Amino acid sequence: QGEFLGEVQLGGDTVVRSYTLPQAIPTHLSAVAVADYSVSASTHTGVNGDIPVTLIAKPANLGNMVAKFGDLGAAIDACEHWYGPYAYDRVGYVLTTDGALEIPTNVAYPDFMPSQPADANRDLYSHELGHHWWGDIVTPYVHNDMWLKEGPAEYTGHLVAEWIGGQPALIKAVKDNQLFVLKQAHINDDDFQALSPMPDPYIYGTHTYYKGAAVLHNLRGYLGDEVFRQAMRDVQLQYANTAITAVGFKEALEGVTGQDLDPFFDAWVFAPGFATFEVRDFTAQQNGGAWDVDMTIGQKLRGTTAYHQQVPMDVTFISADGEVHDTETMASGELTDVTLTAPFEPAMVILNRYARLNQNRMDHEEVIVPGVSFSNVLPYVDFRAYGDNIIDTTYLRVEHIWAAPDQGPLANEVVAISNTHYWNVDGRWPEGTVLRGRLFYYGNNADALDDALIAGDESGIAVLYRPDPTSEWFLCPDQEVLAGSLTNGTGYINMNGLRKGQYCFGKINGFVGIAEEGPELDALDLYPVPATDHVTVSGVLEGAHLLVMDLFDASGRRLERHTLPMHDRFTHRLDVSALAAGSYALRVVSSLGHDLGTRRFDVR
């Protein structure tokens, strides 16, 4: 560490080397690294002047190390922009067999990392560089506030990504991190944990590092970029070489911003879990040259029971022609009613479109152009989309909400509904556009999202749908359930004719239990028999019904499930070209549990 002053040979194998480090450091950051090292020395010219840089490794590893540190200059610039001038006389990293640790001027860096991709290295050396402000200059007073240094350090990697790649790179880093937190933090740390005080077993856990980074991004979202930047720089100046608590950090931020941050810290630091917001309803009325938009915003919780208050929320209005207008509002509690103004009549309203806040929601937007292929696997939202008939440019937006959907009202045929997650589907597509969706369910272990719903038995699993949050949940029309085994907890469901609205998993009583006595089917025909590539099933049943068709093999194992809306008469063509030669049975049941008959056929 510090500046090399010289060495004295004492004879034999003993050498005394002397260094000076004029800056004060926490005692745990005093260290030396000893090996047959070579040094790559350079100078970075930043906004605050020249900073010497040393990269140190054994001779065989030094070239690869230097190659993987190509963005270190950008990392220094990003840190000085957001946190203030670098406090030490050199930026240095040294390869060691056990690290990393934020040693000032000589960061201990794992010797395996130069064999890893450049972006993985950038994330790690940016993290360790961020510690030279958060952890080295301003230090947590107690270990139960470890997030005070690990959260900003991890978020530094996001800021460096933004410095190099702009807002798209920031959004990707933020969303990648948040998806990992939603999936793993409560599993890795045995429950949803508050950041402060963190229980001793989890001080170096997933919440501390990765939810800590997510919360720093949210602090930026609450304050706005310029106030956040000034606040982080001012806290560094005012509290340099001191140790602070979470309450002390809050009070320091309030002192330099003049803002009441109790709602933020109460929700994101001192309480576990997450919140997200969605548009429950909106109406628009023209008022001169503008439109008054009355909205109800709902809040959904995960891992907590306390609703967040005074949350700044980006609002995006989109017209039927694709015009976009951005504004913002404040949301509090379970429901917030607000009136905003748009320069046009909105066809869609989106909250938090630009990832200003990390929430218990992931989202993705896809623009589908006729004749241009796109990835059916939509990132972040556990959703697959297919364009069967794209007649013009189509805009599809999917939100995956990691919270319980409304538990009612439920249609008569629904006997259970997920209490862990659901999807919002919206967008703009011309009349005649035909989209399909596919959802995978996972209930194969206690940590899987659908474990409680499936409970070891997939019988009755289905996708539920409603066009808006004020309607009842009912069986999504025209779906195909491909469960395979009914006891392995996994499978997928195809939704033909994708509609705008809300989707979730549930169970239907027409799929399970003993069939009820019901109306008679005048005729249930299936042809041709034997079949080669398809069979057609048809029938007549008085009234409107939703039919469920289950295909079984000769052993009684269900292979597929299809749903079909009908009114008095129905005809459905079933593709059997992929089936092996043999005997099969098709059972037709109404969604209310009426067994309408089974027809057997052979495939040759």
XYZ file of C-alpha atoms in Angstrom:
604
model
C 0.000 0.000 0.000
C 1.045 3.559 -0.582
C 4.297 4.900 -1.979
C 7.428 2.726 -2.001
C 10.186 4.427 0.003
C 12.990 1.917 -0.474
C 14.492 -1.271 0.923
C 17.309 -2.386 3.161
C 19.142 -5.704 2.750
C 19.712 -7.236 6.169
C 21.698 -10.192 4.847
C 20.677 -13.706 3.958
C 17.091 -13.878 2.731
C 15.825 -10.901 4.765
C 14.812 -7.609 3.182
C 13.016 -4.678 4.817
C 10.826 -2.650 2.485
C 9.157 0.604 3.551
C 5.980 2.253 2.243
C 4.038 5.322 3.275
C 0.282 5.817 3.075
C -0.593 9.349 4.226
C -4.370 8.804 4.284
C -6.181 7.316 7.265
C -7.753 3.891 6.632
C -9.926 1.490 8.630
C -7.711 -1.071 10.361
C -9.145 -4.031 8.444
C -7.800 -2.554 5.205
C -4.125 -2.678 6.118
C -2.492 -5.495 4.119
C 0.509 -6.581 2.078
C 0.827 -8.935 -0.897
C 4.074 -10.859 -1.407
C 5.125 -12.819 -4.507
C 7.438 -12.721 -7.512
C 5.409 -9.872 -9.047
C 5.693 -7.768 -12.176
C 4.104 -4.335 -12.474
C 2.244 -2.584 -15.285
C 2.264 1.145 -14.519
C 0.272 3.846 -16.299
C -1.421 7.156 -15.618
C -5.107 7.963 -15.940
C -6.010 11.571 -16.580
C -9.380 12.277 -15.027
C -11.506 15.316 -14.317
C -9.580 15.933 -11.081
C -6.096 15.399 -12.528
C -3.676 12.538 -13.071
C -3.992 9.301 -11.119
C -1.207 6.696 -11.248
C -2.454 3.165 -11.948
C -0.634 -0.079 -11.192
C -1.690 -3.596 -12.164
C 0.440 -6.215 -10.434
C 0.660 -9.938 -11.161
C 3.132 -12.740 -11.634
C 4.869 -12.318 -15.001
C 2.907 -15.063 -16.775
C -0.443 -13.493 -15.777
C 0.244 -9.795 -16.145
C -0.564 -9.463 -19.848
C -3.951 -11.127 -19.482
C -4.737 -9.011 -16.436
C -3.942 -5.787 -18.297
C -6.144 -6.901 -21.214
C -9.134 -7.493 -18.921
C -8.803 -4.091 -17.221
C -9.418 -2.099 -20.396
C -12.344 -0.117 -18.909
C -10.643 0.793 -15.630
C -10.230 4.414 -16.740
C -13.986 4.656 -17.381
C -14.627 3.156 -13.951
C -12.448 5.817 -12.310
C -14.269 8.568 -14.212
C -17.709 7.198 -13.282
C -16.812 6.950 -9.598
C -15.392 10.471 -9.471
C -18.515 11.772 -11.224
C -20.957 10.192 -8.793
C -18.970 10.093 -5.546
C -16.365 12.829 -5.745
C -12.550 13.022 -6.146
C -10.501 9.889 -5.559
C -8.943 10.129 -2.099
C -5.753 8.100 -2.507
C -2.501 8.576 -4.413
C -2.777 5.561 -6.675
C -5.316 3.096 -8.093
C -3.797 -0.350 -7.788
C -4.811 -4.002 -8.101
C -2.702 -7.062 -7.270
C -3.523 -10.679 -8.120
C -3.738 -12.849 -5.011
C -4.773 -16.416 -4.309
C -7.619 -15.327 -2.020
C -9.602 -12.146 -2.661
C -11.131 -9.693 -3.512
C -10.731 -7.007 -0.861
C -10.794 -3.230 -1.261
C -7.243 -2.497 -0.028
C -6.562 1.199 -0.803
C -3.981 1.579 -3.623
C -3.479 -2.206 -3.791
C -6.801 -4.043 -4.158
C -6.490 -7.776 -3.593
C -7.909 -9.273 -6.786
C -8.539 -13.019 -7.387
C -5.874 -14.586 -9.589
C -8.458 -16.615 -11.550
C -10.338 -13.535 -12.760
C -8.129 -12.684 -15.782
C -9.291 -15.983 -17.275
C -12.903 -14.766 -17.051
C -14.749 -12.536 -19.569
C -13.958 -8.840 -19.684
C -17.433 -7.779 -18.500
C -17.182 -10.028 -15.415
C -13.845 -8.417 -14.597
C -15.285 -4.950 -15.113
C -18.087 -5.682 -12.652
C -15.631 -6.885 -10.011
C -12.935 -4.232 -10.318
C -15.661 -1.558 -10.442
C -17.154 -2.988 -7.239
C -13.772 -2.882 -5.495
C -13.072 0.615 -6.801
C -16.444 1.823 -5.476
C -15.355 0.678 -2.026
C -12.656 3.384 -2.060
C -15.530 5.743 -1.274
C -18.078 3.435 0.404
C -16.257 1.278 2.916
C -12.800 2.866 2.819
C -13.724 6.542 3.379
C -17.237 6.184 4.872
C -17.517 2.945 6.812
C -20.438 1.108 8.472
C -20.390 1.518 12.240
C -21.611 -2.051 12.832
C -21.436 -5.157 10.688
C -25.254 -5.408 10.649
C -25.227 -2.389 8.328
C -22.853 -4.050 5.870
C -25.156 -2.949 3.026
C -23.893 0.611 3.536
C -20.664 -0.364 1.825
C -21.587 -3.435 -0.218
C -24.730 -1.910 -1.742
C -23.034 1.195 -3.189
C -20.015 -0.863 -4.264
C -22.191 -3.305 -6.190
C -24.205 -0.428 -7.669
C -20.925 1.067 -8.861
C -20.818 -1.688 -11.477
C -24.187 -0.447 -12.756
C -22.944 3.137 -12.871
C -19.845 2.112 -14.802
C -21.986 0.157 -17.280
C -24.077 3.302 -17.746
C -20.953 5.472 -18.130
C -19.796 3.277 -21.000
C -23.077 2.182 -22.616
C -25.626 4.813 -21.628
C -29.162 4.265 -20.339
C -29.743 0.932 -22.155
C -26.704 -0.550 -20.403
C -27.870 0.811 -17.046
C -31.350 -0.654 -17.483
C -29.898 -4.036 -18.401
C -27.597 -4.049 -15.362
C -30.417 -2.962 -13.064
C -32.888 -5.529 -14.412
C -30.369 -8.382 -14.400
C -29.604 -7.618 -10.769
C -33.236 -7.252 -9.719
C -34.304 -10.500 -11.373
C -31.570 -12.307 -9.447
C -32.730 -10.663 -6.211
C -36.371 -11.636 -6.789
C -35.426 -15.220 -7.574
C -32.723 -15.891 -5.019
C -32.386 -13.425 -2.132
C -35.108 -14.903 0.099
C -33.903 -18.427 -0.702
C -30.207 -17.807 -0.144
C -30.830 -15.826 3.060
C -33.620 -18.065 4.433
C -36.320 -15.378 4.221
C -37.053 -11.837 3.097
C -34.596 -9.754 5.151
C -34.513 -6.059 5.939
C -31.215 -4.472 4.970
C -30.818 -2.971 8.434
C -30.177 -4.440 10.862
C -29.125 -7.565 8.947
C -29.023 -10.699 11.114
C -25.472 -11.928 11.679
C -25.718 -15.103 9.519
C -26.624 -13.050 6.421
C -24.401 -9.968 6.640
C -22.480 -11.190 3.578
C -25.611 -12.556 1.900
C -27.552 -11.834 -1.260
C -29.664 -9.083 0.306
C -26.618 -7.136 1.502
C -24.901 -7.040 -1.887
C -27.587 -7.257 -4.542
C -30.685 -5.887 -2.864
C -28.326 -3.257 -1.457
C -27.477 -2.266 -5.041
C -31.159 -2.301 -6.001
C -32.002 0.007 -3.093
C -29.213 2.441 -4.041
C -30.779 2.626 -7.505
C -34.142 3.310 -5.883
C -32.605 6.076 -3.772
C -31.410 7.612 -7.021
C -34.949 7.218 -8.387
C -36.500 8.946 -5.367
C -34.035 11.846 -5.370
C -33.404 12.275 -9.102
C -30.006 12.063 -10.751
C -28.584 15.461 -9.851
C -29.720 15.476 -6.217
C -28.561 11.858 -5.773
C -25.141 12.707 -7.187
C -24.730 15.785 -5.031
C -25.930 13.947 -1.941
C -23.497 11.055 -2.409
C -20.607 13.504 -2.950
C -21.559 15.679 0.037
C -21.866 12.716 2.393
C -18.365 11.659 1.322
C -17.000 15.090 2.189
C -18.867 15.616 5.445
C -18.436 12.124 6.857
C -14.996 11.214 5.504
C -13.005 8.855 7.721
C -15.969 8.188 9.986
C -18.284 5.264 10.617
C -22.047 5.708 10.221
C -25.210 3.716 10.900
C -28.202 3.340 8.613
C -30.004 6.026 10.605
C -26.916 8.213 10.375
C -26.836 7.742 6.604
C -30.505 8.712 6.362
C -29.967 11.817 8.473
C -26.866 12.758 6.478
C -28.811 12.480 3.214
C -31.672 14.518 4.660
C -29.217 17.160 5.800
C -27.750 17.662 2.337
C -30.989 17.269 0.331
C -33.546 18.881 2.645
C -35.903 15.967 1.937
C -37.798 13.717 4.327
C -36.426 10.246 3.608
C -38.364 8.388 6.305
C -40.770 6.872 3.732
C -37.854 5.608 1.655
C -35.831 4.122 4.503
C -38.914 2.701 6.257
C -39.892 0.850 3.072
C -36.587 -0.170 1.513
C -34.036 -0.335 4.346
C -35.778 -1.046 7.645
C -38.452 -3.392 6.265
C -38.131 -6.571 4.193
C -39.683 -7.307 0.830
C -40.746 -5.299 -2.188
C -43.590 -3.279 -3.666
C -44.760 -2.709 -7.201
C -47.429 -0.541 -8.776
C -49.853 -1.121 -11.628
C -52.630 0.824 -13.353
C -55.911 -0.611 -12.106
C -58.147 1.586 -14.223
C -58.056 4.783 -16.230
C -60.495 6.957 -18.157
C -59.732 9.991 -20.311
C -61.878 13.023 -21.061
C -60.961 15.802 -23.474
C -60.414 19.201 -21.888
C -59.675 21.806 -24.519
C -56.543 20.816 -26.383
C -55.545 18.213 -23.782
C -57.007 15.166 -22.021
C -57.695 14.708 -18.310
C -56.775 11.161 -17.328
C -58.308 9.772 -14.138
C -56.252 6.825 -12.886
C -56.347 4.348 -10.060
C -52.909 2.968 -9.185
C -52.707 -0.233 -7.162
C -49.780 -1.417 -5.026
C -48.788 -5.084 -4.745
C -46.477 -6.405 -2.035
C -44.064 -9.317 -1.803
C -42.344 -10.394 1.382
C -43.757 -7.522 3.443
C -47.091 -6.323 4.824
C -46.420 -2.583 4.973
C -47.493 -0.522 1.972
C -44.920 1.928 0.644
C -45.727 5.623 0.939
C -44.843 8.703 -1.141
C -43.300 6.766 -3.994
C -42.314 8.828 -7.067
C -43.741 7.085 -10.101
C -42.968 7.632 -13.777
C -46.136 7.579 -15.897
C -46.051 7.054 -19.669
C -49.078 7.696 -21.877
C -49.150 6.095 -25.335
C -51.776 6.938 -27.950
C -53.361 4.565 -30.430
C -50.998 6.013 -33.054
C -47.885 5.491 -30.930
C -47.406 9.017 -29.568
C -45.625 9.020 -26.204
C -45.911 11.464 -23.308
C -44.007 11.044 -20.033
C -44.956 12.588 -16.719
C -44.829 11.559 -13.076
C -46.928 11.344 -9.935
C -46.766 10.108 -6.340
C -48.298 6.837 -5.172
C -49.034 5.703 -1.624
C -50.872 2.863 0.023
C -52.898 0.089 -1.543
C -54.759 2.384 -3.965
C -53.972 5.865 -5.263
C -56.443 7.930 -7.271
C -54.844 10.645 -9.363
C -55.736 12.896 -12.292
C -53.020 13.726 -14.816
C -52.969 15.562 -18.130
C -51.966 14.129 -21.507
C -51.659 15.985 -24.834
C -53.636 13.199 -26.559
C -56.139 10.484 -25.736
C -54.118 7.628 -24.219
C -54.677 4.054 -25.339
C -52.121 2.697 -22.856
C -50.704 3.843 -19.532
C -47.390 2.404 -18.270
C -45.803 2.891 -14.868
C -42.034 2.865 -14.284
C -41.336 2.199 -17.957
C -37.679 3.246 -17.732
C -36.741 1.224 -14.620
C -36.414 4.291 -12.411
C -37.276 1.987 -9.500
C -36.566 -1.644 -8.743
C -39.838 -3.325 -7.814
C -41.199 -6.853 -7.521
C -41.991 -6.667 -11.227
C -40.071 -7.438 -14.373
C -41.113 -6.162 -17.799
C -40.248 -6.419 -21.461
C -41.386 -4.648 -24.609
C -41.181 -6.244 -28.046
C -41.761 -4.553 -31.404
C -42.773 -7.171 -33.956
C -42.392 -6.237 -37.620
C -43.938 -8.283 -40.446
C -41.328 -10.480 -42.067
C -38.708 -9.830 -39.388
C -37.917 -12.655 -36.994
C -37.804 -12.033 -33.243
C -36.911 -14.113 -30.216
C -39.960 -15.963 -28.941
C -38.397 -16.113 -25.472
C -39.090 -12.693 -23.973
C -36.338 -11.827 -21.473
C -37.053 -11.142 -17.793
C -40.770 -12.028 -17.864
C -40.889 -15.860 -18.169
C -43.119 -15.531 -21.208
C -42.940 -16.766 -24.778
C -44.737 -15.008 -27.611
C -45.369 -16.110 -31.191
C -46.659 -14.070 -34.117
C -49.093 -16.191 -36.140
C -50.421 -13.336 -38.257
C -48.530 -10.028 -38.146
C -50.163 -7.657 -40.598
C -48.376 -4.490 -39.456
C -45.908 -3.326 -36.826
C -47.068 -4.717 -33.497
C -46.051 -3.511 -30.037
C -46.280 -6.061 -27.235
C -45.611 -5.300 -23.562
C -45.520 -7.987 -20.869
C -45.136 -7.413 -17.129
C -44.429 -10.299 -14.754
C -45.650 -9.331 -11.290
C -43.952 -11.218 -8.440
C -46.908 -10.855 -6.080
C -50.259 -12.488 -5.512
C -52.910 -11.587 -8.069
C -56.263 -10.443 -6.784
C -57.793 -13.553 -5.209
C -61.225 -12.759 -6.610
C -63.767 -12.496 -7.986
C -63.530 -16.010 -9.474
C -65.746 -17.657 -12.061
C -67.660 -20.723 -10.905
C -65.264 -23.171 -12.537
C -62.183 -21.750 -10.757
C -61.337 -23.612 -7.556
C -57.837 -22.229 -6.868
C -55.689 -19.305 -7.962
C -51.970 -18.578 -7.655
C -50.839 -16.530 -4.679
C -47.326 -15.803 -5.953
C -47.272 -14.210 -9.414
C -49.200 -13.116 -12.519
C -48.743 -11.290 -15.827
C -50.071 -8.093 -17.388
C -50.194 -8.128 -21.193
C -50.768 -4.922 -23.134
C -49.714 -3.306 -26.371
C -50.845 -1.955 -29.689
C -51.621 -4.290 -32.543
C -53.848 -3.818 -35.584
C -57.137 -5.637 -35.932
C -56.541 -9.059 -37.448
C -53.209 -9.579 -35.662
C -52.948 -13.050 -34.159
C -50.467 -13.688 -31.331
C -49.896 -16.751 -29.198
C -48.368 -16.997 -25.753
C -46.771 -19.747 -23.717
C -46.340 -19.908 -19.953
C -44.265 -22.447 -18.050
C -45.275 -23.476 -14.549
C -42.820 -24.697 -11.921
C -43.917 -26.521 -8.804
C -41.163 -29.101 -8.574
C -39.651 -27.920 -5.273
C -40.635 -25.910 -2.224
C -38.944 -22.759 -3.543
C -40.647 -22.832 -6.961
C -43.219 -20.095 -7.610
C -46.069 -22.511 -8.339
C -45.350 -25.116 -5.661
C -48.194 -24.060 -3.364
C -50.742 -24.110 -6.190
C -49.658 -27.446 -7.657
C -49.018 -29.182 -4.316
C -47.688 -32.295 -6.013
C -50.617 -32.712 -8.413
C -50.972 -30.856 -11.704
C -54.550 -32.033 -12.264
C -56.681 -29.045 -13.070
C -53.781 -26.701 -13.820
C -54.817 -23.975 -16.233
C -54.238 -20.363 -17.207
C -56.813 -17.935 -15.853
C -57.561 -14.680 -17.616
C -59.426 -11.439 -17.143
C -59.464 -8.417 -19.448
C -58.825 -5.893 -16.642
C -58.339 -5.763 -12.852
C -62.019 -5.018 -12.233
C -63.284 -8.229 -13.886
C -63.521 -11.780 -12.552
C -60.938 -14.452 -13.280
C -62.113 -17.171 -15.649
C -60.587 -19.963 -17.698
C -58.509 -18.497 -20.512
C -60.176 -19.531 -23.784
C -58.400 -21.719 -26.325
C -55.487 -23.011 -24.275
C -53.472 -26.214 -24.497
C -51.925 -27.738 -21.384
C -48.879 -29.903 -21.970
C -48.193 -31.370 -18.574
C -46.473 -34.656 -19.366
C -46.400 -36.340 -15.966
C -49.022 -34.943 -13.599
C -46.723 -35.316 -10.600
C -43.365 -33.842 -11.660
C -44.576 -30.278 -11.025
C -43.581 -28.773 -14.379
C -45.164 -28.202 -17.749
C -46.330 -25.458 -20.052
C -49.557 -24.028 -21.388
C -50.112 -22.532 -24.831
C -52.568 -19.641 -25.139
C -53.906 -19.231 -28.645
C -55.281 -15.861 -29.646
C -53.373 -13.801 -27.060
C -55.463 -10.987 -25.609
C -54.678 -7.854 -23.632
C -55.324 -8.298 -19.934
C -54.123 -10.239 -16.915
C -53.041 -13.886 -16.789
C -52.192 -16.219 -13.927
C -52.151 -19.907 -13.064
C -55.089 -21.559 -11.333
C -57.016 -24.777 -11.059
C -60.395 -25.556 -12.592
C -63.025 -27.893 -11.134
C -63.942 -29.191 -14.583
C -60.530 -30.851 -14.751
C -60.595 -32.632 -11.399
C -62.856 -34.728 -9.212
C -65.988 -36.641 -10.195
C -67.890 -35.274 -13.152
C -71.239 -33.723 -12.318
C -74.443 -34.707 -14.032
C -75.143 -32.166 -16.736
C -76.713 -31.466 -20.120
C -76.511 -34.171 -22.721
C -74.431 -33.767 -25.807
C -76.608 -34.472 -28.832
C -73.670 -35.877 -30.718
C -69.962 -36.227 -30.127
C -68.299 -37.221 -33.366
C -64.618 -37.940 -33.969
C -63.175 -38.700 -37.389
C -61.364 -40.035 -39.332
C -60.780 -43.323 -37.540
C -58.106 -44.581 -37.906
C -56.199 -41.296 -38.191
C -52.852 -40.382 -39.727
C -52.150 -36.670 -39.199
C -55.288 -35.231 -37.593
C -58.692 -35.949 -36.077
C -61.714 -33.677 -35.993
C -64.105 -33.683 -33.039
C -67.513 -32.002 -33.215
C -70.724 -31.836 -31.268
C -73.869 -29.922 -30.381
C -74.613 -28.693 -26.839
C -77.321 -26.190 -25.987
C -76.043 -22.870 -24.630
C -72.629 -21.285 -24.244
C -69.869 -23.402 -22.745
C -66.114 -23.669 -22.429
C -65.007 -27.170 -23.346
C -61.937 -28.980 -22.076
C -60.474 -31.736 -24.261
C -57.952 -34.166 -22.780
C -55.933 -36.533 -24.973
C -54.809 -39.813 -23.330
C -52.582 -42.613 -24.530
C -53.386 -46.322 -24.120
C -51.900 -46.373 -20.593
C -54.197 -43.585 -19.435
C -51.475 -40.921 -19.320
C -52.726 -37.502 -20.333
C -50.667 -36.074 -23.200
C -52.346 -32.774 -24.038
C -55.174 -30.509 -22.957
C -57.101 -28.067 -25.146
C -59.831 -25.550 -24.299
C -62.469 -24.382 -26.745
C -65.222 -21.783 -26.345
C -68.495 -22.853 -27.955
C -72.079 -21.771 -28.350
C -74.492 -24.607 -29.306
C -72.118 -26.216 -31.808
C -68.379 -26.806 -31.989
C -65.781 -28.284 -34.324
C -62.125 -28.686 -33.401
C -59.271 -30.097 -35.479
C -56.551 -31.821 -33.458
C -53.061 -32.414 -34.888
C -51.915 -35.987 -34.145
C -49.056 -36.151 -36.636
C -46.449 -36.248 -33.859
C -48.095 -39.178 -32.047
C -46.632 -42.642 -32.258
C -48.776 -45.340 -33.845
C -51.195 -46.787 -31.300
C -54.499 -46.325 -29.479
C -55.655 -43.043 -27.928
C -58.717 -41.520 -26.284
C -60.125 -37.991 -26.366
C -62.279 -36.953 -23.408
C -64.529 -33.865 -23.617
C -65.575 -32.100 -20.405
C -67.291 -28.754 -19.852
C -65.586 -26.207 -17.629
C -68.358 -26.761 -15.071
C -67.421 -30.387 -14.673
C -69.901 -32.095 -17.012
C -68.374 -35.184 -18.624
C -69.619 -35.062 -22.205
C -68.027 -38.256 -23.422
C -64.877 -40.074 -24.519
C -64.021 -41.210 -28.037
C -61.270 -43.700 -28.842
C -59.223 -43.801 -32.035
C -56.094 -45.328 -33.504
C -53.176 -43.570 -35.144
C -51.430 -45.414 -37.973
